[in-house]
Short mmCIF file of C-alpha atoms in Angstrom, two decimals:
data_model
loop_
_atom_site.label_atom_id
_atom_site.label_comp_id
_atom_site.label_asym_id
_atom_site.label_seq_id
_atom_site.Cartn_x
_atom_site.Cartn_y
_atom_site.Cartn_z
CA UNK A 10 34.41 18.00 52.61
CA UNK A 11 31.59 20.44 51.80
CA UNK A 12 30.07 22.72 54.42
CA UNK A 13 27.21 25.21 54.24
CA UNK A 14 27.13 28.46 56.20
CA UNK A 15 25.33 31.74 56.13
CA UNK A 16 27.39 34.47 54.52
CA UNK A 17 26.77 36.54 57.65
CA UNK A 18 28.52 33.97 59.91
CA UNK A 19 32.06 34.70 61.01
CA UNK A 20 34.71 33.06 58.82
CA UNK A 21 36.45 30.12 60.50
CA UNK A 22 39.93 28.72 60.02
CA UNK A 23 38.52 25.36 58.84
CA UNK A 24 36.23 26.85 56.15
CA UNK A 25 38.70 26.20 53.35
CA UNK A 26 37.56 27.90 50.14
CA UNK A 27 34.59 30.16 50.84
CA UNK A 28 32.28 30.36 47.82
CA UNK A 29 29.15 32.50 47.64
CA UNK A 30 26.50 30.62 45.65
CA UNK A 31 23.69 33.20 45.64
CA UNK A 32 22.69 35.21 42.59
CA UNK A 33 22.55 38.44 44.63
CA UNK A 34 25.13 39.81 47.03
CA UNK A 35 23.97 39.50 50.69
CA UNK A 36 22.36 42.72 51.86
CA UNK A 37 24.45 44.87 54.20
CA UNK A 38 27.52 42.65 54.03
CA UNK A 39 30.85 44.04 52.90
CA UNK A 40 33.26 41.97 50.86
CA UNK A 41 35.74 42.15 53.71
CA UNK A 42 33.20 40.84 56.24
CA UNK A 43 32.15 38.00 53.94
CA UNK A 44 35.74 36.87 53.25
CA UNK A 45 34.55 35.27 50.01
CA UNK A 46 37.15 33.60 47.81
CA UNK A 47 34.79 33.26 44.85
CA UNK A 48 31.28 34.17 43.82
CA UNK A 49 29.70 31.49 41.62
CA UNK A 50 26.36 32.95 40.57
CA UNK A 51 25.75 30.39 37.84
CA UNK A 52 24.74 27.67 40.36
CA UNK A 53 22.13 29.84 42.06
CA UNK A 54 18.44 29.18 41.35
CA UNK A 55 16.78 31.42 38.79
CA UNK A 56 14.84 34.48 39.92
CA UNK A 57 11.64 32.81 38.70
CA UNK A 58 12.26 29.68 40.77
CA UNK A 59 13.21 31.68 43.87
CA UNK A 60 10.05 33.78 43.54
CA UNK A 61 7.84 30.70 43.08
CA UNK A 62 9.44 28.95 46.07
CA UNK A 63 9.27 31.91 48.44
CA UNK A 64 11.20 29.86 51.04
CA UNK A 65 8.03 27.92 51.86
CA UNK A 66 9.18 24.62 53.42
CA UNK A 67 6.02 22.93 52.11
CA UNK A 68 7.30 23.57 48.56
CA UNK A 69 10.88 22.47 49.23
CA UNK A 70 10.72 19.03 47.59
CA UNK A 71 9.35 20.50 44.36
CA UNK A 72 11.80 23.41 44.59
CA UNK A 73 14.72 20.94 44.91
CA UNK A 74 13.46 18.96 41.90
CA UNK A 75 13.12 22.09 39.74
CA UNK A 76 16.47 23.42 40.95
CA UNK A 77 18.27 20.17 40.03
CA UNK A 78 16.70 20.49 36.57
CA UNK A 79 18.07 24.06 36.30
CA UNK A 80 21.52 22.73 37.19
CA UNK A 81 21.45 20.70 33.94
CA UNK A 82 21.77 23.92 31.91
CA UNK A 83 25.24 24.25 30.32
CA UNK A 84 26.44 27.27 32.33
CA UNK A 85 25.20 25.81 35.62
CA UNK A 86 26.69 22.40 34.78
CA UNK A 87 30.10 24.01 34.19
CA UNK A 88 29.87 25.97 37.45
CA UNK A 89 28.82 22.84 39.35
CA UNK A 90 31.83 21.04 37.90
CA UNK A 91 34.03 23.86 39.15
CA UNK A 92 32.57 23.44 42.65
CA UNK A 93 33.25 19.69 42.43
CA UNK A 94 36.87 20.44 41.58
CA UNK A 95 37.15 22.83 44.55
CA UNK A 96 35.60 20.22 46.87
CA UNK A 97 38.07 17.65 45.58
CA UNK A 98 40.98 19.95 46.43
CA UNK A 99 40.04 20.31 50.12
CA UNK A 100 37.54 21.98 52.41
CA UNK A 101 34.79 23.93 50.64
CA UNK A 102 32.25 26.17 52.34
CA UNK A 103 29.18 27.21 50.36
CA UNK A 104 27.84 30.56 51.49
CA UNK A 105 24.30 31.88 51.22
CA UNK A 106 22.28 34.71 52.73
CA UNK A 107 19.33 32.37 53.30
CA UNK A 108 18.29 31.92 56.94
CA UNK A 109 16.80 28.43 56.71
CA UNK A 110 19.76 26.34 55.58
CA UNK A 111 17.78 23.09 55.71
CA UNK A 112 15.39 24.35 53.04
CA UNK A 113 17.83 26.28 50.83
CA UNK A 114 19.43 25.60 47.47
CA UNK A 115 22.72 25.09 49.30
CA UNK A 116 21.32 21.89 50.87
CA UNK A 117 20.74 20.55 47.35
CA UNK A 118 24.25 21.60 46.28
CA UNK A 119 25.78 20.05 49.38
CA UNK A 120 24.16 16.67 48.57
CA UNK A 121 25.23 16.87 44.92
CA UNK A 122 28.84 17.66 45.88
CA UNK A 123 29.12 15.08 48.69
#
């Protein structure tokens, strides 16, 4: 089972593996507070794509399409495969600093890993 949470949310006993999937570390959050098991930067959207998107919900469909295309790159494909393996081993929680989880890259990842 794959879950998505903000990195700032309190860790829960049922989170399983907690994996940060942002390219940048969440501002103001210590590693202890985040309780991150792994940081998989390679599945995060590129800086160019994040800048173009600007978290504008009106651009989300196009953002998701472009992001899925970025996930076809060799490094991202390998990292996505690693996340699939983790999800197959038990509970997996994808962590992001993004506020709007419905319009974030983690929503795309969650669908791909389901």
